[in-house]
């Protein structure tokens, strides 16, 4: 049973079908904790080869389906290329939800040893905090876009800060994103987006058909929210 569950969950998280989003929305690491407890409880109750097979299956699930595994590995191995290396071509991107526009959250970015090249903010603070962040990180060379007025309506409650020049690109009044053309120091130009999606429904009553319908409806609304000119502008900050 545990082997089948590991294979099925890996398939769900990889393919993300709309009909199963009520299950796929659960973080993979949560299933790993459930499996670890089950493996401890059921060891010795079935054949040893079945138990070992389940351990192998869930170990593979952790490696292939749990994003935090690779994040921790990168951190432990210090795989990030330092920005001051002559041949370093690393592009550092930070994305941060500022929790109802709390300007204090951007201070976390100021504490980084190496400033990111591109910052994508959601639930953005006001223009003063965005300008302070840009000036602190990139001196007077920074370009910045900040929310103005009721930005949930105007531009999706998002901001973009970058090392280089930013040129705002118009978006629909009901858009949940901000977009800009970013010109880097090497003159390359990138079209960048900062996107904020509404959270998924907080319900796991899988025996109720309405639960599956609500999750699927939210997935469809997310797909609409992140569509720009009829296409999905991946990758974005969310």
JSON list of N, CA and C in Angstrom, two decimals, residues 83-135:
[
{"chain": "A", "resi": 83, "resn": "UNK", "atom": "N", "xyz": [28.92, 36.38, -6.67]},
{"chain": "A", "resi": 83, "resn": "UNK", "atom": "CA", "xyz": [28.75, 37.39, -7.70]},
{"chain": "A", "resi": 83, "resn": "UNK", "atom": "C", "xyz": [30.06, 38.02, -8.13]},
{"chain": "A", "resi": 84, "resn": "UNK", "atom": "N", "xyz": [31.08, 38.00, -7.26]},
{"chain": "A", "resi": 84, "resn": "UNK", "atom": "CA", "xyz": [32.32, 38.68, -7.59]},
{"chain": "A", "resi": 84, "resn": "UNK", "atom": "C", "xyz": [33.28, 37.79, -8.37]},
{"chain": "A", "resi": 85, "resn": "UNK", "atom": "N", "xyz": [32.90, 36.56, -8.69]},
{"chain": "A", "resi": 85, "resn": "UNK", "atom": "CA", "xyz": [33.75, 35.71, -9.51]},
{"chain": "A", "resi": 85, "resn": "UNK", "atom": "C", "xyz": [33.70, 36.19, -10.95]},
{"chain": "A", "resi": 86, "resn": "UNK", "atom": "N", "xyz": [34.87, 36.31, -11.61]},
{"chain": "A", "resi": 86, "resn": "UNK", "atom": "CA", "xyz": [34.89, 36.84, -12.97]},
{"chain": "A", "resi": 86, "resn": "UNK", "atom": "C", "xyz": [34.01, 36.08, -13.94]},
{"chain": "A", "resi": 87, "resn": "UNK", "atom": "N", "xyz": [33.98, 34.76, -13.80]},
{"chain": "A", "resi": 87, "resn": "UNK", "atom": "CA", "xyz": [33.21, 33.97, -14.75]},
{"chain": "A", "resi": 87, "resn": "UNK", "atom": "C", "xyz": [31.83, 33.58, -14.19]},
{"chain": "A", "resi": 88, "resn": "UNK", "atom": "N", "xyz": [31.44, 34.19, -13.08]},
{"chain": "A", "resi": 88, "resn": "UNK", "atom": "CA", "xyz": [30.15, 33.83, -12.50]},
{"chain": "A", "resi": 88, "resn": "UNK", "atom": "C", "xyz": [29.00, 34.43, -13.31]},
{"chain": "A", "resi": 89, "resn": "UNK", "atom": "N", "xyz": [28.09, 33.59, -13.70]},
{"chain": "A", "resi": 89, "resn": "UNK", "atom": "CA", "xyz": [26.94, 34.02, -14.49]},
{"chain": "A", "resi": 89, "resn": "UNK", "atom": "C", "xyz": [25.65, 33.84, -13.71]},
{"chain": "A", "resi": 90, "resn": "UNK", "atom": "N", "xyz": [25.75, 33.76, -12.38]},
{"chain": "A", "resi": 90, "resn": "UNK", "atom": "CA", "xyz": [24.57, 33.52, -11.56]},
{"chain": "A", "resi": 90, "resn": "UNK", "atom": "C", "xyz": [23.63, 34.71, -11.61]},
{"chain": "A", "resi": 91, "resn": "UNK", "atom": "N", "xyz": [22.34, 34.43, -11.67]},
{"chain": "A", "resi": 91, "resn": "UNK", "atom": "CA", "xyz": [21.30, 35.45, -11.60]},
{"chain": "A", "resi": 91, "resn": "UNK", "atom": "C", "xyz": [20.51, 35.19, -10.34]},
{"chain": "A", "resi": 92, "resn": "UNK", "atom": "N", "xyz": [20.62, 36.08, -9.38]},
{"chain": "A", "resi": 92, "resn": "UNK", "atom": "CA", "xyz": [19.97, 35.89, -8.09]},
{"chain": "A", "resi": 92, "resn": "UNK", "atom": "C", "xyz": [18.61, 36.58, -8.08]},
{"chain": "A", "resi": 93, "resn": "UNK", "atom": "N", "xyz": [17.58, 35.81, -7.79]},
{"chain": "A", "resi": 93, "resn": "UNK", "atom": "CA", "xyz": [16.22, 36.34, -7.75]},
{"chain": "A", "resi": 93, "resn": "UNK", "atom": "C", "xyz": [15.63, 36.05, -6.38]},
{"chain": "A", "resi": 94, "resn": "UNK", "atom": "N", "xyz": [15.10, 37.07, -5.73]},
{"chain": "A", "resi": 94, "resn": "UNK", "atom": "CA", "xyz": [14.44, 36.90, -4.44]},
{"chain": "A", "resi": 94, "resn": "UNK", "atom": "C", "xyz": [12.96, 37.26, -4.60]},
{"chain": "A", "resi": 95, "resn": "UNK", "atom": "N", "xyz": [12.09, 36.43, -4.04]},
{"chain": "A", "resi": 95, "resn": "UNK", "atom": "CA", "xyz": [10.66, 36.72, -4.04]},
{"chain": "A", "resi": 95, "resn": "UNK", "atom": "C", "xyz": [10.17, 36.66, -2.61]},
{"chain": "A", "resi": 96, "resn": "UNK", "atom": "N", "xyz": [9.37, 37.64, -2.21]},
{"chain": "A", "resi": 96, "resn": "UNK", "atom": "CA", "xyz": [9.00, 37.79, -0.81]},
{"chain": "A", "resi": 96, "resn": "UNK", "atom": "C", "xyz": [7.57, 38.29, -0.69]},
{"chain": "A", "resi": 97, "resn": "UNK", "atom": "N", "xyz": [6.79, 37.63, 0.16]},
{"chain": "A", "resi": 97, "resn": "UNK", "atom": "CA", "xyz": [5.47, 38.12, 0.50]},
{"chain": "A", "resi": 97, "resn": "UNK", "atom": "C", "xyz": [5.61, 39.01, 1.74]},
{"chain": "A", "resi": 98, "resn": "UNK", "atom": "N", "xyz": [5.16, 40.25, 1.65]},
{"chain": "A", "resi": 98, "resn": "UNK", "atom": "CA", "xyz": [5.41, 41.24, 2.69]},
{"chain": "A", "resi": 98, "resn": "UNK", "atom": "C", "xyz": [4.29, 41.32, 3.74]},
{"chain": "A", "resi": 99, "resn": "UNK", "atom": "N", "xyz": [3.37, 40.37, 3.74]},
{"chain": "A", "resi": 99, "resn": "UNK", "atom": "CA", "xyz": [2.35, 40.24, 4.78]},
{"chain": "A", "resi": 99, "resn": "UNK", "atom": "C", "xyz": [1.60, 41.54, 5.02]},
{"chain": "A", "resi": 100, "resn": "UNK", "atom": "N", "xyz": [0.64, 41.78, 4.17]},
{"chain": "A", "resi": 100, "resn": "UNK", "atom": "CA", "xyz": [-0.25, 42.94, 4.30]},
{"chain": "A", "resi": 100, "resn": "UNK", "atom": "C", "xyz": [0.50, 44.27, 4.19]},
{"chain": "A", "resi": 101, "resn": "UNK", "atom": "N", "xyz": [1.56, 44.27, 3.39]},
{"chain": "A", "resi": 101, "resn": "UNK", "atom": "CA", "xyz": [2.28, 45.52, 3.16]},
{"chain": "A", "resi": 101, "resn": "UNK", "atom": "C", "xyz": [3.17, 45.98, 4.29]},
{"chain": "A", "resi": 102, "resn": "UNK", "atom": "N", "xyz": [3.60, 45.08, 5.15]},
{"chain": "A", "resi": 102, "resn": "UNK", "atom": "CA", "xyz": [4.46, 45.44, 6.28]},
{"chain": "A", "resi": 102, "resn": "UNK", "atom": "C", "xyz": [5.84, 45.85, 5.75]},
{"chain": "A", "resi": 103, "resn": "UNK", "atom": "N", "xyz": [6.20, 47.10, 5.91]},
{"chain": "A", "resi": 103, "resn": "UNK", "atom": "CA", "xyz": [7.48, 47.59, 5.38]},
{"chain": "A", "resi": 103, "resn": "UNK", "atom": "C", "xyz": [8.68, 46.98, 6.07]},
{"chain": "A", "resi": 104, "resn": "UNK", "atom": "N", "xyz": [8.49, 46.42, 7.27]},
{"chain": "A", "resi": 104, "resn": "UNK", "atom": "CA", "xyz": [9.62, 45.83, 7.99]},
{"chain": "A", "resi": 104, "resn": "UNK", "atom": "C", "xyz": [10.11, 44.54, 7.35]},
{"chain": "A", "resi": 105, "resn": "UNK", "atom": "N", "xyz": [9.27, 43.90, 6.56]},
{"chain": "A", "resi": 105, "resn": "UNK", "atom": "CA", "xyz": [9.67, 42.63, 5.95]},
{"chain": "A", "resi": 105, "resn": "UNK", "atom": "C", "xyz": [10.80, 42.81, 4.94]},
{"chain": "A", "resi": 106, "resn": "UNK", "atom": "N", "xyz": [10.89, 43.97, 4.31]},
{"chain": "A", "resi": 106, "resn": "UNK", "atom": "CA", "xyz": [11.95, 44.16, 3.32]},
{"chain": "A", "resi": 106, "resn": "UNK", "atom": "C", "xyz": [13.32, 44.27, 3.97]},
{"chain": "A", "resi": 107, "resn": "UNK", "atom": "N", "xyz": [13.35, 44.48, 5.30]},
{"chain": "A", "resi": 107, "resn": "UNK", "atom": "CA", "xyz": [14.64, 44.54, 5.99]},
{"chain": "A", "resi": 107, "resn": "UNK", "atom": "C", "xyz": [15.38, 43.21, 5.91]},
{"chain": "A", "resi": 108, "resn": "UNK", "atom": "N", "xyz": [14.64, 42.11, 5.74]},
{"chain": "A", "resi": 108, "resn": "UNK", "atom": "CA", "xyz": [15.29, 40.80, 5.59]},
{"chain": "A", "resi": 108, "resn": "UNK", "atom": "C", "xyz": [16.19, 40.78, 4.35]},
{"chain": "A", "resi": 109, "resn": "UNK", "atom": "N", "xyz": [15.78, 41.49, 3.31]},
{"chain": "A", "resi": 109, "resn": "UNK", "atom": "CA", "xyz": [16.57, 41.54, 2.09]},
{"chain": "A", "resi": 109, "resn": "UNK", "atom": "C", "xyz": [17.83, 42.37, 2.28]},
{"chain": "A", "resi": 110, "resn": "UNK", "atom": "N", "xyz": [17.75, 43.39, 3.13]},
{"chain": "A", "resi": 110, "resn": "UNK", "atom": "CA", "xyz": [18.92, 44.24, 3.39]},
{"chain": "A", "resi": 110, "resn": "UNK", "atom": "C", "xyz": [19.99, 43.49, 4.17]},
{"chain": "A", "resi": 111, "resn": "UNK", "atom": "N", "xyz": [19.61, 42.41, 4.86]},
{"chain": "A", "resi": 111, "resn": "UNK", "atom": "CA", "xyz": [20.55, 41.66, 5.68]},
{"chain": "A", "resi": 111, "resn": "UNK", "atom": "C", "xyz": [21.32, 40.61, 4.90]},
{"chain": "A", "resi": 112, "resn": "UNK", "atom": "N", "xyz": [20.98, 40.40, 3.62]},
{"chain": "A", "resi": 112, "resn": "UNK", "atom": "CA", "xyz": [21.67, 39.38, 2.82]},
{"chain": "A", "resi": 112, "resn": "UNK", "atom": "C", "xyz": [23.11, 39.78, 2.54]},
{"chain": "A", "resi": 113, "resn": "UNK", "atom": "N", "xyz": [24.01, 38.79, 2.57]},
{"chain": "A", "resi": 113, "resn": "UNK", "atom": "CA", "xyz": [25.43, 39.06, 2.29]},
{"chain": "A", "resi": 113, "resn": "UNK", "atom": "C", "xyz": [25.62, 39.51, 0.85]},
{"chain": "A", "resi": 114, "resn": "UNK", "atom": "N", "xyz": [24.91, 38.86, -0.08]},
{"chain": "A", "resi": 114, "resn": "UNK", "atom": "CA", "xyz": [24.99, 39.21, -1.50]},
{"chain": "A", "resi": 114, "resn": "UNK", "atom": "C", "xyz": [23.60, 39.64, -1.94]},
{"chain": "A", "resi": 115, "resn": "UNK", "atom": "N", "xyz": [23.40, 40.89, -2.31]},
{"chain": "A", "resi": 115, "resn": "UNK", "atom": "CA", "xyz": [22.06, 41.36, -2.71]},
{"chain": "A", "resi": 115, "resn": "UNK", "atom": "C", "xyz": [21.58, 40.63, -3.96]},
{"chain": "A", "resi": 116, "resn": "UNK", "atom": "N", "xyz": [20.30, 40.33, -4.05]},
{"chain": "A", "resi": 116, "resn": "UNK", "atom": "CA", "xyz": [19.76, 39.72, -5.27]},
{"chain": "A", "resi": 116, "resn": "UNK", "atom": "C", "xyz": [19.78, 40.72, -6.42]},
{"chain": "A", "resi": 117, "resn": "UNK", "atom": "N", "xyz": [19.78, 40.19, -7.64]},
{"chain": "A", "resi": 117, "resn": "UNK", "atom": "CA", "xyz": [19.74, 41.04, -8.82]},
{"chain": "A", "resi": 117, "resn": "UNK", "atom": "C", "xyz": [18.32, 41.50, -9.13]},
{"chain": "A", "resi": 118, "resn": "UNK", "atom": "N", "xyz": [17.35, 40.68, -8.77]},
{"chain": "A", "resi": 118, "resn": "UNK", "atom": "CA", "xyz": [15.94, 40.97, -9.05]},
{"chain": "A", "resi": 118, "resn": "UNK", "atom": "C", "xyz": [15.11, 40.60, -7.83]},
{"chain": "A", "resi": 119, "resn": "UNK", "atom": "N", "xyz": [14.23, 41.51, -7.40]},
{"chain": "A", "resi": 119, "resn": "UNK", "atom": "CA", "xyz": [13.39, 41.28, -6.24]},
{"chain": "A", "resi": 119, "resn": "UNK", "atom": "C", "xyz": [11.94, 41.40, -6.66]},
{"chain": "A", "resi": 120, "resn": "UNK", "atom": "N", "xyz": [11.15, 40.38, -6.36]},
{"chain": "A", "resi": 120, "resn": "UNK", "atom": "CA", "xyz": [9.72, 40.34, -6.69]},
{"chain": "A", "resi": 120, "resn": "UNK", "atom": "C", "xyz": [8.94, 40.31, -5.38]},
{"chain": "A", "resi": 121, "resn": "UNK", "atom": "N", "xyz": [8.16, 41.34, -5.14]},
{"chain": "A", "resi": 121, "resn": "UNK", "atom": "CA", "xyz": [7.43, 41.47, -3.88]},
{"chain": "A", "resi": 121, "resn": "UNK", "atom": "C", "xyz": [5.93, 41.31, -4.09]},
{"chain": "A", "resi": 122, "resn": "UNK", "atom": "N", "xyz": [5.32, 40.58, -3.18]},
{"chain": "A", "resi": 122, "resn": "UNK", "atom": "CA", "xyz": [3.87, 40.44, -3.17]},
{"chain": "A", "resi": 122, "resn": "UNK", "atom": "C", "xyz": [3.33, 41.01, -1.85]},
{"chain": "A", "resi": 123, "resn": "UNK", "atom": "N", "xyz": [2.07, 41.46, -1.86]},
{"chain": "A", "resi": 123, "resn": "UNK", "atom": "CA", "xyz": [1.51, 42.22, -0.74]},
{"chain": "A", "resi": 123, "resn": "UNK", "atom": "C", "xyz": [2.48, 43.35, -0.39]},
{"chain": "A", "resi": 124, "resn": "UNK", "atom": "N", "xyz": [2.85, 44.08, -1.40]},
{"chain": "A", "resi": 124, "resn": "UNK", "atom": "CA", "xyz": [3.93, 45.05, -1.33]},
{"chain": "A", "resi": 124, "resn": "UNK", "atom": "C", "xyz": [3.65, 46.20, -0.37]},
{"chain": "A", "resi": 125, "resn": "UNK", "atom": "N", "xyz": [4.71, 46.68, 0.33]},
{"chain": "A", "resi": 125, "resn": "UNK", "atom": "CA", "xyz": [4.55, 47.92, 1.10]},
{"chain": "A", "resi": 125, "resn": "UNK", "atom": "C", "xyz": [4.48, 49.13, 0.18]},
{"chain": "A", "resi": 126, "resn": "UNK", "atom": "N", "xyz": [4.41, 50.30, 0.74]},
{"chain": "A", "resi": 126, "resn": "UNK", "atom": "CA", "xyz": [4.24, 51.52, -0.05]},
{"chain": "A", "resi": 126, "resn": "UNK", "atom": "C", "xyz": [5.49, 51.95, -0.78]},
{"chain": "A", "resi": 127, "resn": "UNK", "atom": "N", "xyz": [5.33, 53.03, -1.56]},
{"chain": "A", "resi": 127, "resn": "UNK", "atom": "CA", "xyz": [6.40, 53.50, -2.42]},
{"chain": "A", "resi": 127, "resn": "UNK", "atom": "C", "xyz": [7.65, 53.91, -1.63]},
{"chain": "A", "resi": 128, "resn": "UNK", "atom": "N", "xyz": [7.47, 54.49, -0.44]},
{"chain": "A", "resi": 128, "resn": "UNK", "atom": "CA", "xyz": [8.61, 54.94, 0.36]},
{"chain": "A", "resi": 128, "resn": "UNK", "atom": "C", "xyz": [9.49, 53.76, 0.75]},
{"chain": "A", "resi": 129, "resn": "UNK", "atom": "N", "xyz": [8.86, 52.65, 1.18]},
{"chain": "A", "resi": 129, "resn": "UNK", "atom": "CA", "xyz": [9.64, 51.47, 1.56]},
{"chain": "A", "resi": 129, "resn": "UNK", "atom": "C", "xyz": [10.33, 50.84, 0.36]},
{"chain": "A", "resi": 130, "resn": "UNK", "atom": "N", "xyz": [9.66, 50.83, -0.79]},
{"chain": "A", "resi": 130, "resn": "UNK", "atom": "CA", "xyz": [10.26, 50.26, -1.99]},
{"chain": "A", "resi": 130, "resn": "UNK", "atom": "C", "xyz": [11.46, 51.09, -2.43]},
{"chain": "A", "resi": 131, "resn": "UNK", "atom": "N", "xyz": [11.33, 52.40, -2.40]},
{"chain": "A", "resi": 131, "resn": "UNK", "atom": "CA", "xyz": [12.44, 53.26, -2.79]},
{"chain": "A", "resi": 131, "resn": "UNK", "atom": "C", "xyz": [13.61, 53.11, -1.83]},
{"chain": "A", "resi": 132, "resn": "UNK", "atom": "N", "xyz": [13.31, 53.01, -0.53]},
{"chain": "A", "resi": 132, "resn": "UNK", "atom": "CA", "xyz": [14.38, 52.82, 0.45]},
{"chain": "A", "resi": 132, "resn": "UNK", "atom": "C", "xyz": [15.13, 51.52, 0.19]},
{"chain": "A", "resi": 133, "resn": "UNK", "atom": "N", "xyz": [14.39, 50.46, -0.13]},
{"chain": "A", "resi": 133, "resn": "UNK", "atom": "CA", "xyz": [15.03, 49.18, -0.43]},
{"chain": "A", "resi": 133, "resn": "UNK", "atom": "C", "xyz": [15.92, 49.29, -1.66]},
{"chain": "A", "resi": 134, "resn": "UNK", "atom": "N", "xyz": [15.40, 49.93, -2.72]},
{"chain": "A", "resi": 134, "resn": "UNK", "atom": "CA", "xyz": [16.17, 50.06, -3.95]},
{"chain": "A", "resi": 134, "resn": "UNK", "atom": "C", "xyz": [17.43, 50.87, -3.74]},
{"chain": "A", "resi": 135, "resn": "UNK", "atom": "N", "xyz": [17.31, 51.99, -3.04]},
{"chain": "A", "resi": 135, "resn": "UNK", "atom": "CA", "xyz": [18.47, 52.84, -2.82]},
{"chain": "A", "resi": 135, "resn": "UNK", "atom": "C", "xyz": [19.50, 52.15, -1.92]}
]
